[in-house]
Protein backbone atom coordinates (compact mmCIF):
# COMPACT_ATOMS: atom_id res chain seq x y z
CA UNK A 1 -56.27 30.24 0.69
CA UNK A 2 -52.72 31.80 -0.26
CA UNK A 3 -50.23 29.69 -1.49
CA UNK A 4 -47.50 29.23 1.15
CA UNK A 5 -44.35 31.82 0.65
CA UNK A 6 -41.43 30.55 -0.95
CA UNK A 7 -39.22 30.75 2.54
CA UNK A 8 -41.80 28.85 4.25
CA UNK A 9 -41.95 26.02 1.86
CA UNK A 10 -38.20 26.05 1.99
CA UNK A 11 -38.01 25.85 5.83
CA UNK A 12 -39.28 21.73 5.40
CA UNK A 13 -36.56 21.10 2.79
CA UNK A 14 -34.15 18.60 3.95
CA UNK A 15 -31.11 19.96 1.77
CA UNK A 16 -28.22 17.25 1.22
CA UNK A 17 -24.96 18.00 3.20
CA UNK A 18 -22.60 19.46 0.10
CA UNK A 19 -19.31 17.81 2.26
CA UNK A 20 -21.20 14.41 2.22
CA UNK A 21 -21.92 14.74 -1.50
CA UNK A 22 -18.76 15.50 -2.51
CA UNK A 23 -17.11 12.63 -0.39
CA UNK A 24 -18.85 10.40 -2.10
CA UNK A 25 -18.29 11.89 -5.34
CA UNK A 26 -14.47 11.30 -4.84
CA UNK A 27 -15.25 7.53 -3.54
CA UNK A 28 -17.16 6.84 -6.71
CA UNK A 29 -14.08 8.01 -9.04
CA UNK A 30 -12.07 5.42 -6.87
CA UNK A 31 -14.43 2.79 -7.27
CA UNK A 32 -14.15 3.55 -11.03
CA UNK A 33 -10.39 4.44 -10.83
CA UNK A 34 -10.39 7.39 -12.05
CA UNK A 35 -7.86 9.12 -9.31
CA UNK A 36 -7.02 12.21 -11.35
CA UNK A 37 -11.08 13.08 -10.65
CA UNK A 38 -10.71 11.72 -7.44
CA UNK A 39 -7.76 13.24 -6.06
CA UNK A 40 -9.60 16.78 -7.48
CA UNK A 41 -12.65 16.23 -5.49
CA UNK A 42 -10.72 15.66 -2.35
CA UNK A 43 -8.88 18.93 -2.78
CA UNK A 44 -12.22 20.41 -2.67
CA UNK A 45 -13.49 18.73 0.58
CA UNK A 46 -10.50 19.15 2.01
CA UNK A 47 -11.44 23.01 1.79
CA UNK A 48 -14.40 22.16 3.30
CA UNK A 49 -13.56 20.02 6.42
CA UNK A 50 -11.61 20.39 9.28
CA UNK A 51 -8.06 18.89 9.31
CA UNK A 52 -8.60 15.29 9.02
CA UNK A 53 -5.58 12.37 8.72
CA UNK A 54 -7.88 9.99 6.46
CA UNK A 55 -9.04 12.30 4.20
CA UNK A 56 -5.26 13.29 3.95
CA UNK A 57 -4.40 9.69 3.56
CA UNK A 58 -6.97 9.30 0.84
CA UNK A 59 -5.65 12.35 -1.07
CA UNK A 60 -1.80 10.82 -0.99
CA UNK A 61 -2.94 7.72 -2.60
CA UNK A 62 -5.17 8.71 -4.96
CA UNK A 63 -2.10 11.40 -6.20
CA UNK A 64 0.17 8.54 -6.22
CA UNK A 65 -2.04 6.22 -8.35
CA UNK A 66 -2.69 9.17 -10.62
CA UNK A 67 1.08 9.48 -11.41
CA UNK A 68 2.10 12.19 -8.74
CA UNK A 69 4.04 10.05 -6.09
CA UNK A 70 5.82 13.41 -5.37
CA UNK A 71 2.66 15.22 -4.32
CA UNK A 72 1.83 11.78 -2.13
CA UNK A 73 4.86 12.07 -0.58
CA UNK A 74 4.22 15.72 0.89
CA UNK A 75 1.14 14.73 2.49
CA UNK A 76 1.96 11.25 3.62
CA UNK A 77 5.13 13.17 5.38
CA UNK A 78 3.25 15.93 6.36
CA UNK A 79 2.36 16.67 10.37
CA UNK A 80 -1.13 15.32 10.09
CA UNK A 81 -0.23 11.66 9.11
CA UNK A 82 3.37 12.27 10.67
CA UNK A 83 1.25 12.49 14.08
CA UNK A 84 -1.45 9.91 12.82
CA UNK A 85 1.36 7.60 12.59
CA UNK A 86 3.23 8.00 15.87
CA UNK A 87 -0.88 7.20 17.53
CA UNK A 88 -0.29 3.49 18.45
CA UNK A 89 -3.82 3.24 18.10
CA UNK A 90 -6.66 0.77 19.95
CA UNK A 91 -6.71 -2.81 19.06
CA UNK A 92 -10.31 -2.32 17.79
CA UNK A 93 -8.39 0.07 14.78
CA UNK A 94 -6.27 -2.40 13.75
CA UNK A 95 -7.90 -3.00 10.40
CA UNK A 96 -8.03 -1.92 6.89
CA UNK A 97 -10.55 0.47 6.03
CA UNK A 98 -14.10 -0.44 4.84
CA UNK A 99 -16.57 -0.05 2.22
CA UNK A 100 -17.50 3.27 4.08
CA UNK A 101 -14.55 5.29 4.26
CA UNK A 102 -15.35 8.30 2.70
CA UNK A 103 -17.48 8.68 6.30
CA UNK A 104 -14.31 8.64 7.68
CA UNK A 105 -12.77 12.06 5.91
CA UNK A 106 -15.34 14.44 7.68
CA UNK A 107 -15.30 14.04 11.23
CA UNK A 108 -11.46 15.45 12.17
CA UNK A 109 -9.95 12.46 13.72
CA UNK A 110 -8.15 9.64 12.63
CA UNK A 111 -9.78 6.42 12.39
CA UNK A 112 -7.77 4.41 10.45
CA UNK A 113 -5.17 1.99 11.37
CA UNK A 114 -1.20 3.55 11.06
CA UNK A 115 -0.44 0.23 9.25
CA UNK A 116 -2.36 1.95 6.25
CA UNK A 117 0.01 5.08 6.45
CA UNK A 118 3.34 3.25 6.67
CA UNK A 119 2.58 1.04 4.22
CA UNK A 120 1.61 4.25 1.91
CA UNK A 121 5.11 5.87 3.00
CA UNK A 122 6.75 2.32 1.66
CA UNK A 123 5.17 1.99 -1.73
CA UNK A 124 5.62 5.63 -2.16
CA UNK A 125 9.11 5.98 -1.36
CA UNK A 126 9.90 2.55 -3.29
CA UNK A 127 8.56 4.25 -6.49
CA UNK A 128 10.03 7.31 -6.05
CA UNK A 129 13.48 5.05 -5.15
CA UNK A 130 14.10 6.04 -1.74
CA UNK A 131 15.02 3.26 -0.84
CA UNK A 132 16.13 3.61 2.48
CA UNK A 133 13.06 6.09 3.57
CA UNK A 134 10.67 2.86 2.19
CA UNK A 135 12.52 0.33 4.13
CA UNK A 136 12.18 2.52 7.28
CA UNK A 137 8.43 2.61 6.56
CA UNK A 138 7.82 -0.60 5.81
CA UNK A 139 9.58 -2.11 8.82
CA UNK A 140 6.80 -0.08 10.47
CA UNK A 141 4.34 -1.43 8.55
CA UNK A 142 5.72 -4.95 9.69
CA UNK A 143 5.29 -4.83 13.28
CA UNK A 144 1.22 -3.68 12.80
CA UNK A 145 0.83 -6.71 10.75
CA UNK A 146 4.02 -9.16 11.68
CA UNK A 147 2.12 -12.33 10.43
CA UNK A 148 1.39 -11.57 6.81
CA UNK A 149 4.16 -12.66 4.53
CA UNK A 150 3.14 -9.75 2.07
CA UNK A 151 4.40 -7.27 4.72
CA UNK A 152 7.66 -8.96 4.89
CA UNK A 153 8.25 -9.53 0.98
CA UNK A 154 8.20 -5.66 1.15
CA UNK A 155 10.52 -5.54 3.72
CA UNK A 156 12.81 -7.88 1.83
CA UNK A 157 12.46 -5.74 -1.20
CA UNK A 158 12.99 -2.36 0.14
CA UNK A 159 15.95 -3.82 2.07
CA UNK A 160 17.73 -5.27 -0.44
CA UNK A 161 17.28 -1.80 -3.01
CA UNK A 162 18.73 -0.34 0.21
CA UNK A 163 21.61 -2.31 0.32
CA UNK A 164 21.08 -4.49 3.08
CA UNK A 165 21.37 -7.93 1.27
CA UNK A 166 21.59 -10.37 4.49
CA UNK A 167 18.39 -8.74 6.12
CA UNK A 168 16.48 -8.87 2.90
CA UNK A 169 17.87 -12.45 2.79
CA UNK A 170 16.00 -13.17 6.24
CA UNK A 171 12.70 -11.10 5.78
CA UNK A 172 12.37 -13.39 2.06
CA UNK A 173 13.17 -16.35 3.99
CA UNK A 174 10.45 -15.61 6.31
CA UNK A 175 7.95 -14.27 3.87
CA UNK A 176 8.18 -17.71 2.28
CA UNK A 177 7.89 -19.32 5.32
CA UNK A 178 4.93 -17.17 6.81
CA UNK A 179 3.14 -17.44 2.97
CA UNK A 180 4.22 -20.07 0.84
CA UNK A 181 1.66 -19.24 -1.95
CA UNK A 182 3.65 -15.88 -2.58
CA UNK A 183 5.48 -16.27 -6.00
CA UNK A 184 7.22 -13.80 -5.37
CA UNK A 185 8.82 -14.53 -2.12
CA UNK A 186 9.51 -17.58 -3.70
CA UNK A 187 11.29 -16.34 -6.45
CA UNK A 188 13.61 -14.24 -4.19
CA UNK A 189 14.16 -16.62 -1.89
CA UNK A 190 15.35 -18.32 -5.07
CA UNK A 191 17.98 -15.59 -6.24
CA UNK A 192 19.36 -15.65 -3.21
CA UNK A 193 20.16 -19.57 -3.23
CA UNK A 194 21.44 -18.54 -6.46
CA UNK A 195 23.66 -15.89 -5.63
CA UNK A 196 24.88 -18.05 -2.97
CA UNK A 197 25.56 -20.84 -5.19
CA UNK A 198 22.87 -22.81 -4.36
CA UNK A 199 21.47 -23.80 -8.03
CA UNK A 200 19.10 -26.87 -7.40
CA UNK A 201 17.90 -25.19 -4.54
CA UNK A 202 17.26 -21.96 -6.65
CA UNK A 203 15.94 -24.34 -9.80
CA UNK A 204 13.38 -25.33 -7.21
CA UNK A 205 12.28 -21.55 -5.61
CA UNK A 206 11.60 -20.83 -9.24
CA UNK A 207 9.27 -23.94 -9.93
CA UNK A 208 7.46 -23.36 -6.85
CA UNK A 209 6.81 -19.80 -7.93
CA UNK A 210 5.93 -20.71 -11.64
CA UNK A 211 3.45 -23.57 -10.26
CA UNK A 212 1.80 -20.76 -8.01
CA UNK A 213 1.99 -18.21 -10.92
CA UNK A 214 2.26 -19.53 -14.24
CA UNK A 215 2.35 -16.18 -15.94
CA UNK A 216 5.21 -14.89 -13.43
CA UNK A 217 7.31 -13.92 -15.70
CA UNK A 218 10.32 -13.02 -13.46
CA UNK A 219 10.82 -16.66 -11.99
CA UNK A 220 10.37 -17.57 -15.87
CA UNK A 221 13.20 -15.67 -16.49
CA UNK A 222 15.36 -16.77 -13.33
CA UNK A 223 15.01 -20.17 -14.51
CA UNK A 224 15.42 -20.36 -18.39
CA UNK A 225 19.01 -17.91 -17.40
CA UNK A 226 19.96 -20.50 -14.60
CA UNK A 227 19.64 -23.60 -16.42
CA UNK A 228 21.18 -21.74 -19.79
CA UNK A 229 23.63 -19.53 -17.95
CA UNK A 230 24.32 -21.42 -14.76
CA UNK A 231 27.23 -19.30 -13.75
CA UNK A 232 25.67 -15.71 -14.20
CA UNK A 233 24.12 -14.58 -11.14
């Protein structure tokens, strides 16, 4: 018989969906970190997809780790994640995203965890050295996750660029306390014993951090000047 028209053949053609292709498109440029490509092929599926806070969130860090913290900074203080981050959000979203998150960026919700955001608003505003705006954020980020000494060597950090030098004191104390294999909550805690006139107490910080990190160069640093320069804080 006659071969089947073109339109008919077509009809049983499973064609792929061009917003899933391109999703992961953009995941496999961040697997490969290549976030200049990435950050491009979100911009397109952005155009594609309704408003969506983790494909927003996606965007902002893949501009910031391709050397446009500015650009991040829009979007991470934009309304979408503004509102994404005032969502207190289940217990059940309390986690960092998985292997599948570019299935996340289609569907017009949020269903990541607001940790994620303020911790994005944090490192974002620490690079662009705004200081105060990353120690606001990462105070946030803190209370999603207040058991992780990581979250509260940020803290420490942010506070002390922001001029609060007795509550980065305490969040380094804690970090160290919370995780003691940090090196760098160790060395910290170490410049404060030093600035406080502490200087065995400092020597030690810095060992501790050295034996954790051999190739930490800072707490190298801290104590070749403190046991060559013992006054010079």
């Amino acid at each position: 018989g006659a071969p089947a028209a073109p339109a008919a053949q077509d009809a049983h053609v499973i064609r792929p969906d061009p917003r899933i292709e391109r999703a992961r498109r953009a995941k496999s440029f961040e697997d490969l970190g290549e976030y200049d490509s990435a950050a491009v092929a979100l911009r397109g599926l952005r155009a594609m997809v309704a408003p969506d806070a983790d494909l927003e969130l996606a965007l902002a860090l893949d501009l910031a780790r391709a050397g446009a913290p500015d650009s991040a900074r829009v979007l991470l203080h934009g309304p979408l994640l503004s509102t994404a981050l005032a969502d207190s959000c289940p217990p059940a979203r309390r986690r960092p995203y998985g292997p599948d998150r570019d299935a996340l960026w289609l569907n017009g919700a949020y269903d990541g965890w607001r940790w994620a955001i303020a911790r994005a608003r944090a490192e974002v505003g620490a690079r662009l050295g705004r200081w105060e705006e990353a120690q606001t954020a990462a105070r946030l980020a803190v209370t999603e996750r207040p058991l992780a000494g990581r979250e509260w060597l940020v803290v420490a950090v942010c506070s002390g660029r922001a001029g609060d030098l007795a509550g980065a004191e305490r969040q380094a104390r804690l970090a160290a306390y919370l995780d003691p294999m940090l090196p760098e909550a160790q060395h910290l805690v170490g410049l404060f014993e030093w600035r406080a006139g502490r200087r065995s107490d400092a020597l030690q910080r810095f060992a501790t951090a050295i034996t954790l990190d051999s190739l930490y160069e800072p707490a190298v640093r801290a104590r070749q000047r403190l046991r060559f320069f013992p006054g010079a804080a």
